Coordinates of C-alpha atoms in Angstrom, one line a residue:
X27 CA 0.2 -19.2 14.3
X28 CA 1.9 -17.8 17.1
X29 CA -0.4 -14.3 17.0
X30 CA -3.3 -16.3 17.0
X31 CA -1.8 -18.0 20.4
X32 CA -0.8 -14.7 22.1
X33 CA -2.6 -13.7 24.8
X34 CA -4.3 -10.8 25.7
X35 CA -6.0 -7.3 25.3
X36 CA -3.7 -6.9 22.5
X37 CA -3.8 -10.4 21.0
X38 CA -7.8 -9.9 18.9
X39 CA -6.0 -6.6 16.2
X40 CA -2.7 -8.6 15.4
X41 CA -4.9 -12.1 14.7
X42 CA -7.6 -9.7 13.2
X43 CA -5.2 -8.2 10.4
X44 CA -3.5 -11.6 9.7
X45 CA -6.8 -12.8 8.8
X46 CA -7.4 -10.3 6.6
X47 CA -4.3 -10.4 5.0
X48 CA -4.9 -14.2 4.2
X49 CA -7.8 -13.2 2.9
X50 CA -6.4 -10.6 0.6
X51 CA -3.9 -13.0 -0.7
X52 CA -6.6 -15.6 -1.6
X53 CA -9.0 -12.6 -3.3
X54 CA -5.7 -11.5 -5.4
X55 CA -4.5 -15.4 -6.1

């Protein structure tokens, strides 16, 4: 993903909510 790639300070809350979203599709699947 190209979040996950960013760089810095700001990069960790964008890659941080995409995970969680993943992980709130796969809990609702």
């Amino acid at each position: 993903r190209a979040v996950a790639r960013s760089e810095g300070p700001g990069s960790f809350v964008p890659h941080f909510l995409d995970a969680l979203w993943q992980l709130t599709q796969e809990v609702q699947a």
